[in-house]
Amino acid sequence: MKEKLHTIPVNEAFDTDCECPVCVMRKSLETKAIDFTMGPSYMEDDVRGVTSQMGFCKTHVELLYKHQNRLGLALILKSHMDKVIKDVEKKTGNQSKISVPSLFKKKGEASEVVSYLEHIENSCYICSKIDGTFERYIATIFHLYHNEDVFRQKFNASKGFCTEHYNTLSMAAPQYLSGEELNRFITELNTLFLENLKRVRDDLDWFIDKFDYRYANEPWKNSKDALPRTLTKMNHII
């Protein structure tokens, strides 16, 4: 089990002054996956084979484009397009055009090509690299919570979580904890989530007030960065 735990990145994330340590963990995984994909690995046949098969979601292809390795991305996408064209040609049985849906096809029944393209639309190499490790990060949070008093203190001293990762922890908790410990975790999680959501809401409220001339000479307090912190809390953008 030890080699599957990721105590260092989990502890580092909870040591970070942030609105959601789980967002920090996932962002770190995403950055590493992007760097790996656009590094020398894109020339390796096994990696190119998987990227050609899976492609990328909209979010991650935009991040790949921003990476500035335009030649690397062009080579990756060209291989992916070659694979899609080859697969569609096989499924249509016609190399010149995609066939018109049959009049006798049941209503709501997708063609083989449509089903294939829908699968491609929901497939992403970067997401797949992130998800497996991210699941182990979540497991590690509960392992540390169950076994280490220091981490429990760190957990309760955090600034809470975004809405998505509150849900992640809440739904995962029964897999790793039980009885009174589970009840305690859910209570602490709910308290952290609501208290810190209200804190950021109040900061955002004051940020809005500062645009009113009546408050022009008042101090900003903790509201100057309230908008990006709200985006983290409500939209897990970090």
CSV table of C-alpha atoms in Angstrom, one decimal:
chain,number,residue,atom,x,y,z
A,1,MET,CA,0.0,0.0,0.0
A,2,LYS,CA,2.9,2.4,0.8
A,3,GLU,CA,3.9,2.8,-2.9
A,4,LYS,CA,0.3,3.7,-3.8
A,5,LEU,CA,0.1,6.4,-1.2
A,6,HIS,CA,1.0,10.0,-2.1
A,7,THR,CA,1.5,11.5,1.3
A,8,ILE,CA,4.0,14.2,0.2
A,9,PRO,CA,1.9,15.9,-2.5
A,10,VAL,CA,-1.2,15.7,-0.3
A,11,ASN,CA,0.5,17.2,2.7
A,12,GLU,CA,2.1,19.9,0.5
A,13,ALA,CA,-1.3,20.8,-0.9
A,14,PHE,CA,-2.8,21.1,2.6
A,15,ASP,CA,0.2,23.3,3.6
A,16,THR,CA,-0.6,25.7,0.8
A,17,ASP,CA,-2.5,28.9,1.5
A,18,CYS,CA,-5.4,28.3,-0.9
A,19,GLU,CA,-9.2,28.0,-1.1
A,20,CYS,CA,-9.1,24.3,-2.0
A,21,PRO,CA,-6.1,22.0,-1.5
A,22,VAL,CA,-7.7,19.4,-3.7
A,23,CYS,CA,-7.8,21.9,-6.6
A,24,VAL,CA,-4.1,22.4,-5.9
A,25,MET,CA,-3.4,18.7,-6.1
A,26,ARG,CA,-5.3,18.3,-9.3
A,27,LYS,CA,-3.8,21.4,-10.9
A,28,SER,CA,-0.3,20.0,-10.2
A,29,LEU,CA,-1.2,16.7,-11.8
A,30,GLU,CA,-2.6,18.6,-14.9
A,31,THR,CA,0.5,20.7,-15.3
A,32,LYS,CA,2.8,17.6,-15.1
A,33,ALA,CA,0.6,15.7,-17.6
A,34,ILE,CA,0.7,18.7,-20.0
A,35,ASP,CA,4.5,19.0,-19.7
A,36,PHE,CA,4.9,15.3,-20.2
A,37,THR,CA,2.7,15.2,-23.3
A,38,MET,CA,4.5,18.2,-24.9
A,39,GLY,CA,8.0,17.1,-23.9
A,40,PRO,CA,10.2,14.5,-25.7
A,41,SER,CA,7.5,11.8,-25.0
A,42,TYR,CA,5.4,13.0,-28.0
A,43,MET,CA,8.0,11.4,-30.2
A,44,GLU,CA,7.7,8.0,-28.5
A,45,ASP,CA,5.6,5.5,-30.5
A,46,ASP,CA,3.7,4.1,-27.5
A,47,VAL,CA,2.7,7.6,-26.3
A,48,ARG,CA,1.7,8.7,-29.8
A,49,GLY,CA,-0.3,5.5,-30.2
A,50,VAL,CA,-2.4,6.3,-27.1
A,51,THR,CA,-2.8,10.0,-28.0
A,52,SER,CA,-3.9,9.1,-31.5
A,53,GLN,CA,-6.5,6.7,-30.0
A,54,MET,CA,-7.8,9.0,-27.3
A,55,GLY,CA,-7.4,12.6,-28.4
A,56,PHE,CA,-8.0,15.4,-26.0
A,57,CYS,CA,-10.9,17.2,-24.4
A,58,LYS,CA,-11.5,20.9,-25.2
A,59,THR,CA,-10.0,22.1,-22.0
A,60,HIS,CA,-6.8,20.2,-22.3
A,61,VAL,CA,-6.2,20.8,-26.1
A,62,GLU,CA,-6.4,24.5,-25.3
A,63,LEU,CA,-3.8,24.1,-22.6
A,64,LEU,CA,-1.6,22.1,-25.0
A,65,TYR,CA,-1.9,24.9,-27.5
A,66,LYS,CA,-0.8,27.4,-24.9
A,67,HIS,CA,2.3,25.3,-24.1
A,68,GLN,CA,3.9,26.9,-27.3
A,69,ASN,CA,5.3,23.6,-28.6
A,70,ARG,CA,3.3,24.1,-31.8
A,71,LEU,CA,5.3,21.5,-33.9
A,72,GLY,CA,4.8,18.9,-31.2
A,73,LEU,CA,1.1,19.6,-31.0
A,74,ALA,CA,0.8,19.5,-34.7
A,75,LEU,CA,2.4,16.1,-35.0
A,76,ILE,CA,0.2,14.7,-32.2
A,77,LEU,CA,-3.0,16.1,-33.7
A,78,LYS,CA,-2.1,15.0,-37.2
A,79,SER,CA,-1.6,11.4,-35.9
A,80,HIS,CA,-5.0,11.6,-34.1
A,81,MET,CA,-6.7,12.9,-37.3
A,82,ASP,CA,-5.2,10.1,-39.3
A,83,LYS,CA,-6.6,7.6,-36.8
A,84,VAL,CA,-10.1,9.2,-36.8
A,85,ILE,CA,-10.2,9.3,-40.6
A,86,LYS,CA,-9.1,5.7,-40.9
A,87,ASP,CA,-11.6,4.5,-38.3
A,88,VAL,CA,-14.5,6.5,-39.9
A,89,GLU,CA,-13.7,5.1,-43.4
A,90,LYS,CA,-13.8,1.6,-42.0
A,91,LYS,CA,-17.2,2.2,-40.3
A,92,THR,CA,-18.8,3.9,-43.3
A,93,GLY,CA,-17.4,1.4,-45.8
A,94,ASN,CA,-17.0,4.4,-48.2
A,95,GLN,CA,-13.8,6.3,-48.4
A,96,SER,CA,-15.3,9.3,-50.3
A,97,LYS,CA,-18.3,10.3,-48.0
A,98,ILE,CA,-20.2,9.5,-44.8
A,99,SER,CA,-23.4,7.7,-45.6
A,100,VAL,CA,-26.8,9.3,-44.9
A,101,PRO,CA,-28.7,7.7,-42.0
A,102,SER,CA,-31.1,5.0,-43.1
A,103,LEU,CA,-34.9,5.8,-43.2
A,104,PHE,CA,-35.4,2.4,-41.5
A,105,LYS,CA,-33.1,3.1,-38.6
A,106,LYS,CA,-34.9,3.2,-35.3
A,107,LYS,CA,-35.6,6.6,-33.9
A,108,GLY,CA,-32.9,7.7,-31.5
A,109,GLU,CA,-30.6,5.0,-32.7
A,110,ALA,CA,-27.2,6.5,-33.5
A,111,SER,CA,-25.1,5.4,-36.4
A,112,GLU,CA,-21.8,3.6,-35.8
A,113,VAL,CA,-19.9,6.7,-36.9
A,114,VAL,CA,-21.9,9.0,-34.6
A,115,SER,CA,-21.3,6.6,-31.7
A,116,TYR,CA,-17.6,6.5,-32.5
A,117,LEU,CA,-17.3,10.2,-32.7
A,118,GLU,CA,-19.2,10.7,-29.5
A,119,HIS,CA,-16.8,8.4,-27.8
A,120,ILE,CA,-13.9,10.4,-29.2
A,121,GLU,CA,-15.5,13.6,-27.9
A,122,ASN,CA,-15.6,12.2,-24.4
A,123,SER,CA,-12.1,10.8,-24.5
A,124,CYS,CA,-8.9,12.6,-23.4
A,125,TYR,CA,-5.3,11.4,-22.9
A,126,ILE,CA,-4.6,14.2,-20.3
A,127,CYS,CA,-7.7,13.4,-18.3
A,128,SER,CA,-6.8,9.7,-18.3
A,129,LYS,CA,-3.3,10.5,-17.0
A,130,ILE,CA,-4.7,12.7,-14.2
A,131,ASP,CA,-7.6,10.6,-13.0
A,132,GLY,CA,-5.8,7.4,-11.8
A,133,THR,CA,-3.3,9.4,-9.6
A,134,PHE,CA,-6.0,11.8,-8.5
A,135,GLU,CA,-8.0,8.9,-7.1
A,136,ARG,CA,-5.0,7.7,-5.1
A,137,TYR,CA,-4.6,11.3,-3.8
A,138,ILE,CA,-8.2,11.2,-2.5
A,139,ALA,CA,-7.5,7.8,-0.9
A,140,THR,CA,-4.4,9.2,0.7
A,141,ILE,CA,-6.4,12.1,2.3
A,142,PHE,CA,-8.6,9.6,4.1
A,143,HIS,CA,-5.6,7.4,5.0
A,144,LEU,CA,-3.9,10.4,6.6
A,145,TYR,CA,-7.1,11.6,8.3
A,146,HIS,CA,-7.6,8.1,9.8
A,147,ASN,CA,-4.0,7.6,10.9
A,148,GLU,CA,-2.4,11.0,11.7
A,149,ASP,CA,-3.5,13.5,14.3
A,150,VAL,CA,-1.3,16.2,12.7
A,151,PHE,CA,-3.0,15.8,9.4
A,152,ARG,CA,-6.5,16.0,11.0
A,153,GLN,CA,-5.4,19.3,12.5
A,154,LYS,CA,-4.1,20.4,9.1
A,155,PHE,CA,-7.4,19.4,7.5
A,156,ASN,CA,-9.4,21.4,9.9
A,157,ALA,CA,-7.1,24.4,9.6
A,158,SER,CA,-7.6,24.6,5.9
A,159,LYS,CA,-9.8,27.1,4.1
A,160,GLY,CA,-12.2,24.5,2.9
A,161,PHE,CA,-12.9,23.2,-0.5
A,162,CYS,CA,-14.5,24.2,-3.8
A,163,THR,CA,-18.0,22.8,-4.5
A,164,GLU,CA,-16.8,20.0,-6.8
A,165,HIS,CA,-14.2,18.7,-4.4
A,166,TYR,CA,-16.5,19.1,-1.4
A,167,ASN,CA,-18.7,16.6,-3.3
A,168,THR,CA,-15.7,14.4,-4.1
A,169,LEU,CA,-14.7,14.1,-0.5
A,170,SER,CA,-18.3,13.7,0.8
A,171,MET,CA,-19.1,10.9,-1.7
A,172,ALA,CA,-15.8,9.1,-1.2
A,173,ALA,CA,-15.9,9.2,2.6
A,174,PRO,CA,-18.0,6.1,3.2
A,175,GLN,CA,-15.5,4.1,1.2
A,176,TYR,CA,-12.7,4.8,3.6
A,177,LEU,CA,-14.3,5.7,7.0
A,178,SER,CA,-17.1,4.3,9.0
A,179,GLY,CA,-19.0,4.8,12.3
A,180,GLU,CA,-18.2,7.7,14.5
A,181,GLU,CA,-15.1,8.6,12.5
A,182,LEU,CA,-17.2,9.0,9.3
A,183,ASN,CA,-19.7,11.1,11.1
A,184,ARG,CA,-16.9,13.3,12.5
A,185,PHE,CA,-15.3,13.7,9.1
A,186,ILE,CA,-18.6,14.7,7.4
A,187,THR,CA,-19.4,17.2,10.2
A,188,GLU,CA,-15.9,18.8,9.9
A,189,LEU,CA,-16.1,18.8,6.1
A,190,ASN,CA,-19.5,20.5,6.2
A,191,THR,CA,-18.3,23.1,8.7
A,192,LEU,CA,-15.2,23.9,6.7
A,193,PHE,CA,-17.1,24.1,3.4
A,194,LEU,CA,-19.9,26.4,4.7
A,195,GLU,CA,-17.8,28.7,6.9
A,196,ASN,CA,-15.2,29.3,4.2
A,197,LEU,CA,-17.8,29.7,1.5
A,198,LYS,CA,-19.5,32.4,3.6
A,199,ARG,CA,-16.1,34.0,4.2
A,200,VAL,CA,-15.4,34.3,0.5
A,201,ARG,CA,-18.9,35.5,-0.1
A,202,ASP,CA,-18.5,38.3,2.4
A,203,ASP,CA,-15.2,39.3,0.8
A,204,LEU,CA,-16.9,39.3,-2.6
A,205,ASP,CA,-19.7,41.4,-1.2
A,206,TRP,CA,-17.2,44.0,0.1
A,207,PHE,CA,-15.3,43.9,-3.3
A,208,ILE,CA,-18.6,44.9,-4.9
A,209,ASP,CA,-19.3,47.6,-2.4
A,210,LYS,CA,-15.9,49.1,-3.1
A,211,PHE,CA,-17.1,50.1,-6.6
A,212,ASP,CA,-19.8,52.3,-4.9
A,213,TYR,CA,-18.5,55.9,-4.5
A,214,ARG,CA,-19.8,55.8,-0.9
A,215,TYR,CA,-17.1,53.3,0.0
A,216,ALA,CA,-14.3,54.7,-2.1
A,217,ASN,CA,-12.2,55.8,0.9
A,218,GLU,CA,-12.8,52.6,2.9
A,219,PRO,CA,-10.1,50.0,3.2
A,220,TRP,CA,-10.2,46.9,0.8
A,221,LYS,CA,-9.8,44.6,3.8
A,222,ASN,CA,-9.4,41.0,2.3
A,223,SER,CA,-11.5,41.7,-0.8
A,224,LYS,CA,-8.9,42.6,-3.5
A,225,ASP,CA,-8.6,39.0,-4.7
A,226,ALA,CA,-12.1,38.0,-3.8
A,227,LEU,CA,-13.1,37.4,-7.4
A,228,PRO,CA,-10.4,34.8,-8.3
A,229,ARG,CA,-11.0,33.1,-5.0
A,230,THR,CA,-14.7,33.0,-5.7
A,231,LEU,CA,-13.9,31.3,-9.1
A,232,THR,CA,-11.9,28.7,-7.2
A,233,LYS,CA,-14.7,28.1,-4.7
A,234,MET,CA,-17.6,27.9,-7.2
A,235,ASN,CA,-15.9,26.9,-10.5
A,236,HIS,CA,-12.7,25.1,-9.2
A,237,ILE,CA,-10.5,27.4,-11.3
A,238,ILE,CA,-7.1,27.9,-9.9
